[in-house]
Coordinates of C-alpha atoms and ligand atoms in Angstrom, one line a residue:
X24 CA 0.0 0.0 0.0
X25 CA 1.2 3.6 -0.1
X26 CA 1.6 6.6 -2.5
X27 CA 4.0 6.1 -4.9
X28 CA 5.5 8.6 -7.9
X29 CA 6.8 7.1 -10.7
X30 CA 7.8 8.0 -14.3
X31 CA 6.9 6.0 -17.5
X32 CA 8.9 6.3 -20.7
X33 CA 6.2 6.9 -23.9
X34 CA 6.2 5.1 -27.0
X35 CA 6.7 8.6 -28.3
X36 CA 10.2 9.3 -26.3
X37 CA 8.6 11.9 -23.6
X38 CA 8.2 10.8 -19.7
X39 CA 4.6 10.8 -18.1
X40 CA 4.4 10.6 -14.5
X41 CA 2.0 8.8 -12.8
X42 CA 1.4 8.8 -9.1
X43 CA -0.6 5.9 -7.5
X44 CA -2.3 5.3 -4.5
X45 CA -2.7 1.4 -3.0
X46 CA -5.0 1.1 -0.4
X47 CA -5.2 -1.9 1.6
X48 CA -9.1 -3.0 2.1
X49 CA -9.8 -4.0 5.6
X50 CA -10.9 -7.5 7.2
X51 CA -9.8 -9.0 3.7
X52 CA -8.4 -12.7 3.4
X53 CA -6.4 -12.5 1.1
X54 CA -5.1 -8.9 1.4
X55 CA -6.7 -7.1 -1.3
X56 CA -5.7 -3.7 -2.6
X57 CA -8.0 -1.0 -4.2
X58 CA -5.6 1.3 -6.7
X59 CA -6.0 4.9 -8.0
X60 CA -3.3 5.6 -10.9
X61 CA -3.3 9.4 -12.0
X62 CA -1.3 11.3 -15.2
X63 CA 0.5 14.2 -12.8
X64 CA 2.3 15.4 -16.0
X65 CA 0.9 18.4 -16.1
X66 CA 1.4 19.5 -12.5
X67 CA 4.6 18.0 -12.6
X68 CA 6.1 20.2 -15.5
X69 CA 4.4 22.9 -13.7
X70 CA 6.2 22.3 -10.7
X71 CA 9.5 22.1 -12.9
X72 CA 8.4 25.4 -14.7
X73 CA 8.3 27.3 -10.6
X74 CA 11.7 25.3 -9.8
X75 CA 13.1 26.6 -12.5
X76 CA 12.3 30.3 -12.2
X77 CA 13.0 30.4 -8.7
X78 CA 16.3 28.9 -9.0
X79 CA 16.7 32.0 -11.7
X80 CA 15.3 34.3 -9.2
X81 CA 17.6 33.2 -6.7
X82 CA 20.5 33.5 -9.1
X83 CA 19.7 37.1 -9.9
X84 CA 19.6 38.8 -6.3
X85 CA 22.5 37.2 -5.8
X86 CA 24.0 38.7 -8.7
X87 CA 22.3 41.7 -8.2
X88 CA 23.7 42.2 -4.7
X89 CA 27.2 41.0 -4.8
X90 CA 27.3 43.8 -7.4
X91 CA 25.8 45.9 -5.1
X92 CA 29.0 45.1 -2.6
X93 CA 31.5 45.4 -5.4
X94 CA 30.1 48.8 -5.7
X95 CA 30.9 49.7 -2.4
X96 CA 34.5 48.4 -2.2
X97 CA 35.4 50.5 -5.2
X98 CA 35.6 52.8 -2.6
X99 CA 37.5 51.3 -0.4
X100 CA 40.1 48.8 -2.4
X101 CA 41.6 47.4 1.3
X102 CA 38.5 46.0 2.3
X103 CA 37.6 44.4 -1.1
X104 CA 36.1 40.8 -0.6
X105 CA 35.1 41.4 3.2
X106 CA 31.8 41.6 2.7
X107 CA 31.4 38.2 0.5
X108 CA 33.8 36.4 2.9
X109 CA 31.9 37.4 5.7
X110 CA 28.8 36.0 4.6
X111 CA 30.4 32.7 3.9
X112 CA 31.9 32.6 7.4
X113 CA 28.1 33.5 8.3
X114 CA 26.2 30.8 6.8
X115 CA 29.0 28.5 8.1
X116 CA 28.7 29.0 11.2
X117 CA 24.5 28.9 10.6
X118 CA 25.1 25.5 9.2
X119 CA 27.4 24.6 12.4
X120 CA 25.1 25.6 14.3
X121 CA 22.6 23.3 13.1
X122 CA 20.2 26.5 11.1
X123 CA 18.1 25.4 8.0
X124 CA 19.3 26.5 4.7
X125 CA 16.9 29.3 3.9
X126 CA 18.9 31.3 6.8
X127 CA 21.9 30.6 5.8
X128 CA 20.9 31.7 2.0
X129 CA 19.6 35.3 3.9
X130 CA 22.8 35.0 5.9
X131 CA 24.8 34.8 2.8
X132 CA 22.9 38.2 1.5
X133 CA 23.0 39.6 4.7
X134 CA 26.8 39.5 4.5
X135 CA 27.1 41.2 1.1
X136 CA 25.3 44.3 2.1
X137 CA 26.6 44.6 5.7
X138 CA 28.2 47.7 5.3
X139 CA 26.6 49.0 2.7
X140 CA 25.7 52.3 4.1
X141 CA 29.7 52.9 3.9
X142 CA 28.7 54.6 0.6
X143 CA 27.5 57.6 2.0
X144 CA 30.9 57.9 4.5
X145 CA 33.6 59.9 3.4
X146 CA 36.3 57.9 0.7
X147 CA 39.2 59.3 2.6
X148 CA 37.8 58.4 6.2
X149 CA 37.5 55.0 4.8
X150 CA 41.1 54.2 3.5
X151 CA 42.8 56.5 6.2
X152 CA 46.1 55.0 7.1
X153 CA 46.1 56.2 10.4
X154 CA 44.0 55.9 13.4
X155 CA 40.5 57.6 13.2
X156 CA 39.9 60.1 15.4
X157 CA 37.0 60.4 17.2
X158 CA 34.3 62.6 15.2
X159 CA 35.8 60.6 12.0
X160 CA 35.0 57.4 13.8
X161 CA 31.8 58.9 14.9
X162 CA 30.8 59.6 10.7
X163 CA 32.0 55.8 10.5
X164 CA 29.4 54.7 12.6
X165 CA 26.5 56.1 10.9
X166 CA 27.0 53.0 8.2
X167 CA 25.2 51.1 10.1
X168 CA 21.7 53.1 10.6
X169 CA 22.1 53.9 6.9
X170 CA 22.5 51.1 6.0
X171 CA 19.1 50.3 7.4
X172 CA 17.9 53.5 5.1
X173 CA 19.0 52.0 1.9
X174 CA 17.9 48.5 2.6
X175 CA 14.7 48.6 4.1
X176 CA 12.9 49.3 1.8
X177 CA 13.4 46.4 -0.3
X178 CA 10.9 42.9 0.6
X179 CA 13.4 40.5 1.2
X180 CA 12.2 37.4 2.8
X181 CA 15.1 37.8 5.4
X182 CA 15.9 40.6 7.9
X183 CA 18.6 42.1 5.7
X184 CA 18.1 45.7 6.5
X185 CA 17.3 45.1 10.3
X186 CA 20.7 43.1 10.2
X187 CA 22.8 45.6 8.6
X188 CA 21.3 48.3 11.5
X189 CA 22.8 45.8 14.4
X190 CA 25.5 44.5 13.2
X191 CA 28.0 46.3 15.2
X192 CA 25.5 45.8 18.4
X193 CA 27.2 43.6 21.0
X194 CA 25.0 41.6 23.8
X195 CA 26.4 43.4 26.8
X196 CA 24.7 46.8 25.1
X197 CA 28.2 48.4 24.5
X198 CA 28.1 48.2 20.9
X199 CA 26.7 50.9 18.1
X200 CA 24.2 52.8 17.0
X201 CA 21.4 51.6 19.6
X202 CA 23.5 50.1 22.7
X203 CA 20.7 47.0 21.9
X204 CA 21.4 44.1 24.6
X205 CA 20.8 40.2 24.5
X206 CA 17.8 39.5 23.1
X207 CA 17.1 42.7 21.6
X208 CA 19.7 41.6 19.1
X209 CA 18.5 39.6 16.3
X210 CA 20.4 36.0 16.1
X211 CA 21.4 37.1 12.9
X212 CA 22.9 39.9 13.6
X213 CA 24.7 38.6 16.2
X214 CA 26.5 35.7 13.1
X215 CA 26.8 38.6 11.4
X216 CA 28.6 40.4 13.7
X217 CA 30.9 37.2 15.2
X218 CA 31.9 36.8 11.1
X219 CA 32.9 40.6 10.8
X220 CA 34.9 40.9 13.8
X221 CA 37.1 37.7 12.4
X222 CA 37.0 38.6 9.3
X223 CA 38.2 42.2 10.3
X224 CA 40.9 41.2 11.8
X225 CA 42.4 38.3 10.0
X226 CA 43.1 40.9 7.2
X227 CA 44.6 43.7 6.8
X228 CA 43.2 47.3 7.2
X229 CA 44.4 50.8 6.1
X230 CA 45.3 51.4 9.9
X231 CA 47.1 48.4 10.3
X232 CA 48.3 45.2 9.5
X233 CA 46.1 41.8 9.0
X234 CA 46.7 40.7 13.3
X235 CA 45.7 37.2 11.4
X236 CA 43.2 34.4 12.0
X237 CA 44.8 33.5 15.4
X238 CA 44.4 36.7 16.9
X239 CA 41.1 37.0 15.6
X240 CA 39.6 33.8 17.2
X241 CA 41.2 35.0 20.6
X242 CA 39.2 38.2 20.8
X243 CA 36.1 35.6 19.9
X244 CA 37.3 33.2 22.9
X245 CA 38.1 36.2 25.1
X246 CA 34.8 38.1 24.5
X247 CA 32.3 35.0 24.5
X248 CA 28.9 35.9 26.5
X249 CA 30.2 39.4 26.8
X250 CA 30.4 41.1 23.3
X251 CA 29.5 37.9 21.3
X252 CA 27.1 35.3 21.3
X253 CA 28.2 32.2 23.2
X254 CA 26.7 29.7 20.8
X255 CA 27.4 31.6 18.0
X256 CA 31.4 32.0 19.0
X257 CA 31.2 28.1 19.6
X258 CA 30.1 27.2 16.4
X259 CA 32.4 29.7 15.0
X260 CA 35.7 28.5 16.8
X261 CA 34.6 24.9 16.0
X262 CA 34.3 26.1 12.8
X263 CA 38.3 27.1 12.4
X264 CA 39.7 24.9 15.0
X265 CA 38.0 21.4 14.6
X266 CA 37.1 21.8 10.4
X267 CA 39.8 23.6 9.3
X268 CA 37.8 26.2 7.9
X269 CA 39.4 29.1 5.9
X270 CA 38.3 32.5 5.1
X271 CA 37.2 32.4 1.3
X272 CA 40.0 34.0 -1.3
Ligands
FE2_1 FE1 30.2 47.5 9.6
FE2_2 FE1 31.9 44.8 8.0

């Protein structure tokens, strides 16, 4: 008994697909079986046709926004590639941390667009090779609520603008623009956020030299519960230490 899908080669070359349902008939001796066969051709190339066009879809926001992020690192050549590796760090550590694929897709698009408010700060603040001073830094921070301006206007089925506003947000409330703490903090943002800081500071920066990947996972181990999400720092370290994993080229 049982549904069962199947597909039949025609005389003519083309597949049909049948599904068929076997009911077992109660109190019968023999078992007998009643059987419904049904030609799902049609719904099946329809549900090919969606496949297909969301699979496009798919493909062309994530075109469209990595080209988006390209466009912002023209403006700043030293951080080129930060964004896309931090959301491949970002849906790693999702995955690790045992997420379902759709977040680690919005992940993934959440880490292109990040920073993407950095368009409306200042070229020269942005590749300074010096320390920032403090109203500079202060013009760096507003990234992060305009960020939020740009994005949220746009229907994503994740929280991509709402991300970008927190990312620099750190659980014990000492982090930027808001002070947010805990669970005010979208889990999202707070991957987000654990990605960026490695990322940061594996590579180099106009200021400074890349402090590498070792440094980088001690500020994580250092800072777990306090700045950064204990669970997502976990994942993250088990993530580099155990898996070997490396930030993408
Ligand atoms: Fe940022
Ligand atoms: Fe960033």
């Amino acid at each position: 008994g049982g549904d069962h899908y199947y597909r039949v080669k025609h005389a003519r070359g083309h597949y049909v697909y049948f599904h068929d349902e076997l009911r077992l008939i109660p109190n019968t001796n023999p078992p007998r079986f009643i059987g419904i066969w049904r030609d799902v051709s049609t719904e099946e190339k329809a549900l090919e046709q969606v496949q297909e066009y969301s699979s496009k879809l798919e493909k062309m926001v994530l075109g469209t926004v990595t080209a988006i992020s390209h466009m912002v690192e023209l403006r700043d050549p030293y951080t080129a590639g930060h964004e896309a590796r931090v959301g491949d760090l970002a849906a790693e550590i999702a995955r690790k941390m045992g997420l379902d694929i759709d977040t680690q897709y919005g992940l993934r698009i959440a880490g292109l667009v990040h920073d993407i408010g950095k368009i409306s700060v200042p070229s020269e603040y942005l590749t300074k090779p010096t320390r920032l001073t403090v109203s500079e830094f202060e013009i760096i921070k507003t990234h992060a609520s305009n960020g939020y301006s740009i994005l949220k206007n746009i229907d994503f089925p994740w929280p991509i603008a709402e991300v970008a506003y927190q990312h620099h947000e750190r659980i014990n409330g000492s982090g930027y623009p808001r002070g947010l703490s805990g669970d005010e903090i979208l889990l999202e943002a707070k991957i987000i956020a654990v990605a960026d800081v490695i990322e940061s500071m594996a590579t180099n920066r106009p200021y400074r030299h890349a402090q590498g990947i070792d440094k980088a996972l001690d500020e994580i181990r250092r800072n777990q519960g306090i700045l950064y999400d204990t669970q997502v720092c976990e994942a993250a370290l088990k993530l580099f230490d155990q898996q070997g994993y490396q930030l993408a080229g």
